Tab-separated table of C-alpha atoms and ligand atoms in Angstrom:
chain	number	residue	atom	x	y	z
A	59	MET	CA	-17.397	18.596	15.010
A	60	SER	CA	-17.909	15.103	15.861
A	61	ARG	CA	-17.313	12.636	13.004
A	62	THR	CA	-19.372	9.800	12.035
A	63	THR	CA	-16.879	8.184	9.728
A	64	VAL	CA	-13.816	6.500	11.320
A	65	ALA	CA	-11.005	4.256	9.880
A	66	THR	CA	-10.207	1.319	12.854
A	67	ILE	CA	-6.430	0.316	12.737
A	68	HIS	CA	-5.862	-3.013	13.846
A	69	LEU	CA	-2.196	-3.284	15.469
A	70	GLY	CA	-2.784	-6.900	16.141
A	71	ALA	CA	-3.677	-7.565	12.369
A	72	LEU	CA	-0.276	-5.146	11.402
A	73	ARG	CA	1.606	-7.866	13.765
A	74	HIS	CA	0.063	-10.723	12.471
A	75	ASN	CA	0.694	-9.728	9.181
A	76	LEU	CA	4.289	-9.020	9.219
A	77	ALA	CA	5.640	-12.550	11.747
A	78	LEU	CA	3.491	-14.024	8.317
A	79	ILE	CA	5.261	-12.508	5.694
A	80	GLN	CA	8.623	-12.852	7.362
A	81	ARG	CA	7.849	-16.638	8.000
A	82	THR	CA	7.048	-16.979	4.426
A	83	ALA	CA	10.529	-14.967	3.000
A	84	ALA	CA	12.284	-16.673	5.071
A	85	PRO	CA	15.772	-16.248	5.112
A	86	SER	CA	14.984	-13.609	2.998
A	87	ARG	CA	14.820	-10.142	4.841
A	88	VAL	CA	12.021	-7.518	4.837
A	89	MET	CA	11.654	-4.930	4.408
A	90	ALA	CA	8.037	-3.069	5.858
A	91	VAL	CA	7.180	-0.348	3.113
A	92	VAL	CA	5.150	2.461	4.677
A	93	LYS	CA	5.240	4.340	1.582
A	94	ALA	CA	2.341	6.645	1.159
A	95	ASP	CA	1.491	6.888	5.117
A	96	ALA	CA	1.500	3.574	5.110
A	97	TYR	CA	-0.956	2.825	2.345
A	98	GLY	CA	-2.784	5.284	4.522
A	99	HIS	CA	-3.268	3.767	7.916
A	100	GLY	CA	-0.998	6.258	8.673
A	101	LEU	CA	2.834	5.884	8.835
A	102	GLU	CA	4.149	7.024	12.446
A	103	ARG	CA	1.382	5.163	13.940
A	104	VAL	CA	1.735	1.487	11.656
A	105	ALA	CA	6.048	2.142	12.409
A	106	ARG	CA	5.701	2.092	15.989
A	107	ALA	CA	2.511	-1.294	15.858
A	108	LEU	CA	5.919	-2.923	14.283
A	109	ASP	CA	9.227	-1.248	15.928
A	110	GLY	CA	10.054	-4.324	17.948
A	111	GLN	CA	9.738	-7.039	14.770
A	112	ALA	CA	10.374	-4.416	11.808
A	113	GLU	CA	13.561	-5.416	10.091
A	114	ALA	CA	13.574	-2.289	7.328
A	115	PHE	CA	11.263	0.016	6.480
A	116	ALA	CA	11.109	0.947	2.785
A	117	VAL	CA	9.486	4.755	1.860
A	118	ALA	CA	9.318	6.592	-1.784
A	119	ALA	CA	10.743	9.564	-0.557
A	120	LEU	CA	12.955	10.917	1.737
A	121	GLY	CA	10.545	13.318	3.956
A	122	ASP	CA	9.856	9.712	5.101
A	123	GLY	CA	12.757	8.532	6.755
A	124	LEU	CA	13.096	12.002	8.122
A	125	ARG	CA	9.704	11.145	10.004
A	126	LEU	CA	10.749	7.370	10.878
A	127	ARG	CA	13.865	9.054	12.133
A	128	ALA	CA	12.263	11.787	14.499
A	129	ALA	CA	9.691	8.614	15.523
A	130	GLY	CA	13.035	6.971	16.926
A	131	HIS	CA	13.154	4.327	14.339
A	132	ARG	CA	16.664	2.943	14.367
A	133	GLN	CA	15.862	0.688	11.298
A	134	ARG	CA	17.190	0.404	7.979
A	135	ILE	CA	15.272	2.662	5.802
A	136	ALA	CA	15.102	2.422	2.041
A	137	VAL	CA	14.182	5.508	-0.086
A	138	LEU	CA	12.690	3.897	-2.851
A	139	SER	CA	13.686	6.158	-5.353
A	140	GLY	CA	16.310	7.592	-4.163
A	141	PRO	CA	17.702	11.673	-3.975
A	142	ASP	CA	15.574	13.778	-5.919
A	143	GLN	CA	17.710	16.921	-5.749
A	144	PRO	CA	21.604	17.324	-4.998
A	145	GLY	CA	21.104	18.192	-1.360
A	146	ASP	CA	19.247	15.144	0.017
A	147	ILE	CA	22.469	12.936	-0.458
A	148	ALA	CA	23.564	15.075	2.267
A	149	GLU	CA	20.251	14.593	4.050
A	150	MET	CA	20.506	10.912	3.792
A	151	GLN	CA	23.398	10.274	5.075
A	152	ARG	CA	22.791	12.307	8.233
A	153	LEU	CA	19.422	10.022	8.716
A	154	ASP	CA	21.203	7.084	7.653
A	155	LEU	CA	19.208	6.482	4.801
A	156	ASP	CA	19.647	3.560	2.304
A	157	ALA	CA	19.032	5.486	-1.226
A	158	VAL	CA	18.158	3.478	-4.005
A	159	ILE	CA	19.926	5.143	-7.253
A	160	HIS	CA	17.793	4.508	-10.663
A	161	HIS	CA	18.846	7.533	-12.767
A	162	GLU	CA	22.789	8.914	-13.934
A	163	ALA	CA	21.791	12.358	-12.833
A	164	GLN	CA	22.132	10.902	-9.260
A	165	LEU	CA	24.916	9.074	-9.721
A	166	ALA	CA	26.244	12.650	-10.978
A	167	TRP	CA	25.247	13.859	-7.508
A	168	LEU	CA	26.991	11.498	-5.753
A	169	ALA	CA	30.125	11.981	-7.442
A	170	GLU	CA	29.946	15.456	-6.785
A	171	ALA	CA	28.791	15.163	-2.678
A	172	SER	CA	31.157	12.499	-2.379
A	173	PRO	CA	29.828	11.729	1.481
A	174	ARG	CA	32.416	11.746	3.848
A	175	ARG	CA	31.049	10.956	7.236
A	176	GLY	CA	30.312	7.033	7.793
A	177	ARG	CA	29.378	5.409	4.073
A	178	LEU	CA	26.267	5.898	2.397
A	179	ARG	CA	24.606	2.529	1.546
A	180	VAL	CA	23.305	2.364	-1.703
A	181	TRP	CA	21.039	0.518	-4.480
A	182	ILE	CA	21.252	-0.101	-8.078
A	183	LYS	CA	17.610	0.042	-9.503
A	184	VAL	CA	17.528	-2.094	-12.149
A	185	ASP	CA	14.753	-1.852	-14.970
A	186	SER	CA	14.051	-5.596	-15.975
A	187	GLY	CA	11.148	-4.097	-18.693
A	188	MET	CA	8.784	-2.036	-16.364
A	189	HIS	CA	10.342	1.370	-17.473
A	190	ARG	CA	9.151	3.346	-14.872
A	191	LEU	CA	13.033	4.259	-12.714
A	192	GLY	CA	16.042	2.318	-13.467
A	193	PHE	CA	19.069	1.974	-15.403
A	194	ALA	CA	19.369	-0.836	-18.521
A	195	PRO	CA	20.110	-3.780	-18.150
A	196	GLU	CA	23.211	-3.088	-19.984
A	197	ARG	CA	24.187	0.029	-17.922
A	198	VAL	CA	24.409	-2.111	-14.400
A	199	ALA	CA	27.884	-3.410	-14.308
A	200	ALA	CA	29.299	0.389	-15.271
A	201	VAL	CA	26.803	1.936	-12.654
A	202	HIS	CA	28.069	-0.419	-10.171
A	203	ALA	CA	31.742	-0.550	-11.096
A	204	GLN	CA	31.399	3.821	-10.717
A	205	LEU	CA	29.890	3.281	-7.521
A	206	ALA	CA	32.259	0.788	-5.984
A	207	ALA	CA	34.715	3.243	-6.795
A	208	MET	CA	33.626	5.696	-4.741
A	209	PRO	CA	34.721	6.165	-0.788
A	210	GLY	CA	31.724	7.608	0.125
A	211	ILE	CA	29.935	4.834	-0.472
A	212	ASP	CA	29.432	1.576	1.589
A	213	PRO	CA	30.826	-1.818	-0.493
A	214	GLN	CA	27.884	-3.812	0.405
A	215	ILE	CA	26.029	-1.868	-3.366
A	216	GLY	CA	22.151	-3.506	-2.905
A	217	LEU	CA	20.605	-4.678	-6.683
A	218	LEU	CA	17.123	-4.183	-7.052
A	219	THR	CA	14.250	-4.153	-9.348
A	220	HIS	CA	10.428	-4.014	-9.485
A	221	PHE	CA	7.630	-5.824	-10.894
A	222	ALA	CA	5.201	-4.935	-12.894
A	223	GLU	CA	2.696	-7.249	-12.837
A	224	SER	CA	3.872	-10.586	-10.823
A	225	GLU	CA	0.580	-11.324	-9.461
A	226	VAL	CA	-0.294	-12.867	-12.582
A	227	PHE	CA	1.125	-16.044	-10.889
A	228	GLY	CA	3.108	-18.307	-13.614
A	229	GLY	CA	3.032	-15.377	-16.433
A	230	THR	CA	6.051	-14.500	-18.645
A	231	VAL	CA	6.352	-11.085	-17.820
A	232	THR	CA	7.344	-12.026	-14.607
A	233	ARG	CA	9.313	-14.519	-15.682
A	234	ALA	CA	11.479	-12.482	-18.086
A	235	GLN	CA	11.591	-9.775	-15.378
A	236	ILE	CA	13.607	-11.800	-13.339
A	237	GLU	CA	16.026	-13.572	-15.903
A	238	ARG	CA	16.782	-9.966	-16.906
A	239	PHE	CA	17.762	-8.746	-13.893
A	240	ASN	CA	19.958	-12.018	-12.994
A	241	ALA	CA	21.305	-11.297	-16.589
A	242	ALA	CA	22.261	-7.643	-15.343
A	243	THR	CA	23.356	-8.395	-12.028
A	244	ALA	CA	25.614	-11.986	-12.628
A	245	GLY	CA	28.997	-11.807	-11.229
A	246	LEU	CA	28.044	-8.339	-9.287
A	247	ASP	CA	28.724	-8.550	-5.699
A	248	GLY	CA	25.847	-7.040	-3.229
A	249	PRO	CA	22.039	-7.911	-1.829
A	250	ARG	CA	19.278	-8.582	-4.341
A	251	SER	CA	16.063	-7.482	-3.697
A	252	LEU	CA	13.243	-7.847	-6.415
A	253	ALA	CA	10.070	-9.196	-4.871
A	254	ASN	CA	6.527	-7.181	-3.497
A	255	SER	CA	3.827	-8.553	-1.970
A	256	ALA	CA	2.326	-10.742	-5.030
A	257	GLY	CA	6.273	-11.549	-5.734
A	258	LEU	CA	6.312	-12.844	-2.352
A	259	LEU	CA	3.142	-14.875	-2.568
A	260	GLY	CA	3.857	-16.113	-6.019
A	261	TRP	CA	7.271	-16.555	-6.856
A	262	PRO	CA	9.385	-17.697	-4.483
A	263	GLU	CA	12.586	-18.202	-6.687
A	264	ALA	CA	12.448	-14.238	-6.961
A	265	ARG	CA	12.962	-14.044	-2.903
A	266	ALA	CA	16.350	-13.227	-3.004
A	267	ASP	CA	18.209	-11.117	0.253
A	268	TRP	CA	15.235	-8.460	0.582
A	269	VAL	CA	11.103	-8.756	-0.020
A	270	ARG	CA	9.656	-5.699	-0.205
A	271	THR	CA	6.060	-6.271	0.637
A	272	GLY	CA	3.750	-3.331	1.449
A	273	GLY	CA	-0.241	-4.702	0.275
A	274	LEU	CA	0.700	-7.557	2.748
A	275	LEU	CA	1.766	-5.650	5.509
A	276	TYR	CA	-1.853	-4.624	5.333
A	277	GLY	CA	-4.169	-7.250	4.636
A	278	LEU	CA	-4.488	-6.270	1.308
A	279	SER	CA	-4.003	-8.134	-2.357
A	280	VAL	CA	-3.845	-7.266	-5.588
A	281	VAL	CA	-4.215	-10.628	-6.737
A	282	ASP	CA	-7.037	-10.806	-9.150
A	283	GLY	CA	-10.271	-12.474	-7.305
A	284	LYS	CA	-8.814	-12.952	-4.276
A	285	SER	CA	-8.389	-11.064	-1.046
A	286	GLY	CA	-5.786	-10.664	1.708
A	287	GLY	CA	-8.081	-13.128	3.686
A	288	ASP	CA	-7.215	-15.770	1.401
A	289	PHE	CA	-3.919	-16.169	2.084
A	290	GLY	CA	-3.812	-15.946	5.370
A	291	TYR	CA	-3.188	-12.006	5.846
A	292	ARG	CA	-5.748	-10.017	7.961
A	293	PRO	CA	-7.362	-6.732	7.146
A	294	ALA	CA	-5.630	-3.579	9.401
A	295	MET	CA	-8.385	-0.916	7.965
A	296	THR	CA	-12.278	-1.256	9.007
A	297	LEU	CA	-14.070	2.306	7.986
A	298	SER	CA	-17.386	2.633	9.136
A	299	THR	CA	-20.197	5.155	9.659
A	300	ARG	CA	-23.500	4.981	10.707
A	301	LEU	CA	-27.011	4.485	9.286
A	302	ILE	CA	-28.848	8.484	9.421
A	303	ALA	CA	-32.216	7.554	7.851
A	304	ILE	CA	-34.142	4.987	6.558
A	305	ASN	CA	-37.218	6.334	3.881
A	306	ARG	CA	-39.956	4.624	2.191
A	307	ILE	CA	-39.276	5.312	-1.801
A	308	ARG	CA	-41.651	4.295	-3.743
A	309	ALA	CA	-42.047	1.690	-6.989
A	310	GLY	CA	-40.594	3.547	-9.948
A	311	GLU	CA	-38.770	6.795	-8.340
A	312	ARG	CA	-35.647	7.601	-9.038
A	313	LEU	CA	-32.370	7.750	-6.231
A	314	GLY	CA	-30.046	10.464	-5.663
A	315	TYR	CA	-28.074	12.256	-8.093
A	316	ASN	CA	-29.090	11.694	-11.908
A	317	GLY	CA	-31.388	9.489	-10.556
A	318	THR	CA	-29.215	6.389	-11.874
A	319	TRP	CA	-30.950	3.969	-10.085
A	320	THR	CA	-35.149	3.463	-9.977
A	321	CYS	CA	-36.761	1.449	-7.003
A	322	PRO	CA	-38.431	-1.911	-8.517
A	323	GLU	CA	-40.849	-1.441	-5.583
A	324	ASP	CA	-41.445	-0.207	-2.768
A	325	MET	CA	-38.668	-0.457	-0.615
A	326	PRO	CA	-36.444	0.908	2.286
A	327	VAL	CA	-33.673	3.067	1.458
A	328	GLY	CA	-30.964	3.475	3.805
A	329	VAL	CA	-28.765	6.854	3.799
A	330	ALA	CA	-25.221	5.805	5.434
A	331	ALA	CA	-22.508	9.095	6.543
A	332	ILE	CA	-20.158	8.649	3.996
A	333	GLY	CA	-19.253	9.756	0.705
A	334	TYR	CA	-15.888	10.575	-1.403
A	335	GLY	CA	-15.468	13.434	0.402
A	336	ASP	CA	-14.308	10.385	3.054
A	337	GLY	CA	-12.663	8.529	0.537
A	338	TYR	CA	-15.280	6.404	-0.270
A	339	PRO	CA	-15.245	6.124	-4.529
A	340	ARG	CA	-17.502	7.750	-6.239
A	341	SER	CA	-16.891	5.163	-8.849
A	342	ALA	CA	-18.385	2.672	-7.182
A	343	VAL	CA	-21.830	1.092	-8.742
A	344	ALA	CA	-24.867	0.176	-7.254
A	345	GLY	CA	-24.560	-3.397	-6.221
A	346	THR	CA	-21.588	-3.051	-4.329
A	347	PRO	CA	-21.432	-4.226	-0.853
A	348	VAL	CA	-22.351	-2.593	2.416
A	349	LEU	CA	-22.656	-4.392	5.480
A	350	VAL	CA	-25.197	-3.101	7.870
A	351	GLY	CA	-24.585	-4.438	11.110
A	352	ASP	CA	-23.792	-7.448	9.928
A	353	ARG	CA	-26.027	-7.743	6.911
A	354	ARG	CA	-24.687	-7.645	3.790
A	355	VAL	CA	-26.947	-4.932	1.415
A	356	PRO	CA	-26.213	-3.508	-1.908
A	357	LEU	CA	-25.344	0.278	-2.700
A	358	VAL	CA	-27.796	1.660	-4.678
A	359	GLY	CA	-27.623	5.223	-6.583
A	360	ARG	CA	-24.744	7.806	-6.867
A	361	VAL	CA	-21.877	7.896	-4.354
A	362	SER	CA	-22.427	11.479	-2.932
A	363	MET	CA	-20.078	13.816	-1.496
A	364	ASP	CA	-21.023	13.241	2.476
A	365	LEU	CA	-23.936	10.175	1.789
A	366	ILE	CA	-24.287	6.474	0.170
A	367	THR	CA	-28.040	5.291	-0.318
A	368	LEU	CA	-28.661	1.539	0.288
A	369	ASP	CA	-31.194	-1.079	-0.695
A	370	LEU	CA	-32.608	-1.972	3.101
A	371	ARG	CA	-35.289	-4.579	1.311
A	372	GLU	CA	-32.730	-7.550	2.711
A	373	ALA	CA	-32.425	-6.000	6.069
A	374	PRO	CA	-35.536	-4.775	7.567
A	375	ALA	CA	-34.242	-4.913	10.924
A	376	ALA	CA	-32.030	-2.449	10.163
A	377	ARG	CA	-32.536	0.896	12.545
A	378	VAL	CA	-30.871	4.797	12.145
A	379	GLY	CA	-28.104	4.424	14.211
A	380	ASP	CA	-26.901	1.324	12.917
A	381	ARG	CA	-22.973	0.491	12.555
A	382	VAL	CA	-22.325	0.171	8.784
A	383	THR	CA	-19.648	-0.943	7.595
A	384	LEU	CA	-17.576	-0.290	3.921
A	385	TRP	CA	-15.009	-2.746	4.440
A	386	GLY	CA	-12.374	-4.101	6.957
A	387	PRO	CA	-12.487	-7.817	8.357
A	388	GLU	CA	-15.471	-9.097	7.494
A	389	LEU	CA	-16.368	-7.290	3.920
A	390	PRO	CA	-13.201	-7.486	2.384
A	391	VAL	CA	-12.050	-3.893	0.334
A	392	GLU	CA	-10.720	-5.751	-2.598
A	393	ALA	CA	-14.241	-6.422	-3.824
A	394	VAL	CA	-15.297	-2.785	-2.957
A	395	ALA	CA	-12.355	-1.819	-5.100
A	396	ALA	CA	-13.469	-4.724	-7.768
A	397	GLN	CA	-17.235	-2.825	-8.152
A	398	ALA	CA	-15.005	0.868	-7.991
A	399	GLY	CA	-13.175	-0.105	-11.021
A	400	THR	CA	-10.147	0.044	-8.828
A	401	ILE	CA	-7.393	-1.694	-6.146
A	402	SER	CA	-7.522	-1.840	-2.514
A	403	TYR	CA	-4.397	0.317	-2.247
A	404	ASP	CA	-6.171	2.838	-3.960
A	405	LEU	CA	-9.076	3.038	-2.075
A	406	THR	CA	-7.390	2.416	1.362
A	407	CYS	CA	-4.780	5.165	0.244
A	408	GLY	CA	-8.099	7.373	-0.272
A	409	MET	CA	-8.874	8.488	2.614
A	410	THR	CA	-9.387	11.754	4.015
A	411	ARG	CA	-8.801	14.085	6.544
A	412	ARG	CA	-12.493	14.169	7.232
A	413	VAL	CA	-11.833	10.612	8.961
A	414	LEU	CA	-11.296	9.837	12.459
A	415	PHE	CA	-8.593	7.438	12.830
A	416	VAL	CA	-8.549	5.322	16.001
A	417	GLU	CA	-6.656	2.125	16.812
A	418	ASP	CA	-7.781	-1.090	18.460
A	419	GLU	CA	-5.105	-4.265	19.304
A	420	GLY	CA	-6.975	-6.756	17.001
B	21	PLP	C1	5.368	0.123	-3.715
B	21	PLP	C2	6.479	-0.776	-4.108
B	21	PLP	C3	7.077	-2.328	-3.367
B	21	PLP	C4	5.425	-2.590	-2.100
B	21	PLP	O1	4.836	-3.270	-3.310
B	21	PLP	P1	3.271	-4.206	-2.642
B	21	PLP	O2	2.130	-4.374	-3.581
B	21	PLP	O3	2.373	-3.153	-1.940
B	21	PLP	O4	4.461	-4.926	-1.967
B	21	PLP	C5	8.182	-2.523	-3.543
B	21	PLP	N1	8.790	-2.253	-3.898
B	21	PLP	C6	8.780	-0.579	-4.448
B	21	PLP	C7	9.867	-0.684	-5.466
B	21	PLP	C8	7.664	0.212	-4.660
B	21	PLP	O5	7.400	1.373	-4.970
C-alpha cells in the first residue's frame, strides 16, 4: 500500500536543538530525553542522529534502555522510573543503566539484590511537590544513607526532582519546589538534576549539574502561547499529506459527520488524506490552521478517521495533488495543539503505524 501521510523527521533540526540546549545549559550537562519513542520521532532514529553529540540519554522504562544499548549507544542512560520489578535490577546493571529510585519497594529490591558485578548508578527521586513519583523530602537523607551503605551502589548518588509547571516562568509553584528540593538535599553529596525543557528556559537557578530536556530537543514548547521557534529551536517533525479532492459545496449545506459546519456561501471545500487514524487530533476544531501549498487555510467540519475537510476560499489556486502540511517549520504544532485542547507533545507522540516515517538532513 502506498501511503500518502508522511512524517518527515529533520535530523539537522535535532542536532541544532541539542547544540542550543547544551550551549544554554553549560556548564550544566544535558540528558537528551528520548522516552515515548523519542516523543514520537523514533527512538533509534533520534539516538543515531545525536550519537556523536549527546552525553546522556533518559528514557521512561528499562525496555527503551535495552533498545538503545542494542543499537550500540554507549552513553549514560537514565531510566526515569527505575526498576519496575526486582529482576530489573540485574538487567539494569548488565546494561549499565542509571536507575532512578522513587519508592520504598525499589529500595528493598536493591538491598535484596545487592548488585555485585560493578556498581549500579542510582538517583534518588525527590517529591518536591508534584506528588507523582518520589520520596517525601523528610525521607531523602535516610534513603541516601541507606543507599550509601550498600556495597553494590555507586557512591556518587544522584538527587533528582521534577517540576509540575515550570512553563509558568516566575510562578510560585516552581519556586517552592526548588526550595523544598534544596532543603531536602542540603549537605548530601552527589549530582543534582531538577530542570526539564521549560525549567531550562525559565529557571536558570535550577540548572544544577544536569538538565533533562525532551520537548526542546524536538523543537517543542509547552510555554503558553509560544512555540519552540520563539526560543530559537527548530521543529524536528513535518507532518504532511495530499489534497485528494476539491468540491464546490452550496451555501447552507452542512459538511461531514453530524454536519457541524455549514457553508456560508457557495465555496470550494478541499479534502485531505489524513485523519485521527493517522494521529491528527479528532478534537481539532473548525478554524485549526492547515497549509495547502504555502497557503494557510482553516479546517472545517469534523476530523474523521481518514480525511479532513478544508475551507479553500482563500486558496483559489489549490489543485488536487497539492501538498498539505499539518504541522512543521512553516506551521507550529503548538498552534494546532492549542486548537485541539492539548499540547504539542501529545500530537507528536500520537502518530500511528499508518504514517510513513522518512528522514531528511534539514
Ligand atoms: C519527560 C520528563 C522530562 C523531560 O520533560 P520535557 O518537558 O519534555 O523537557 C524530564 N524529566 C522527567 C522525570 C520526565 O518524565
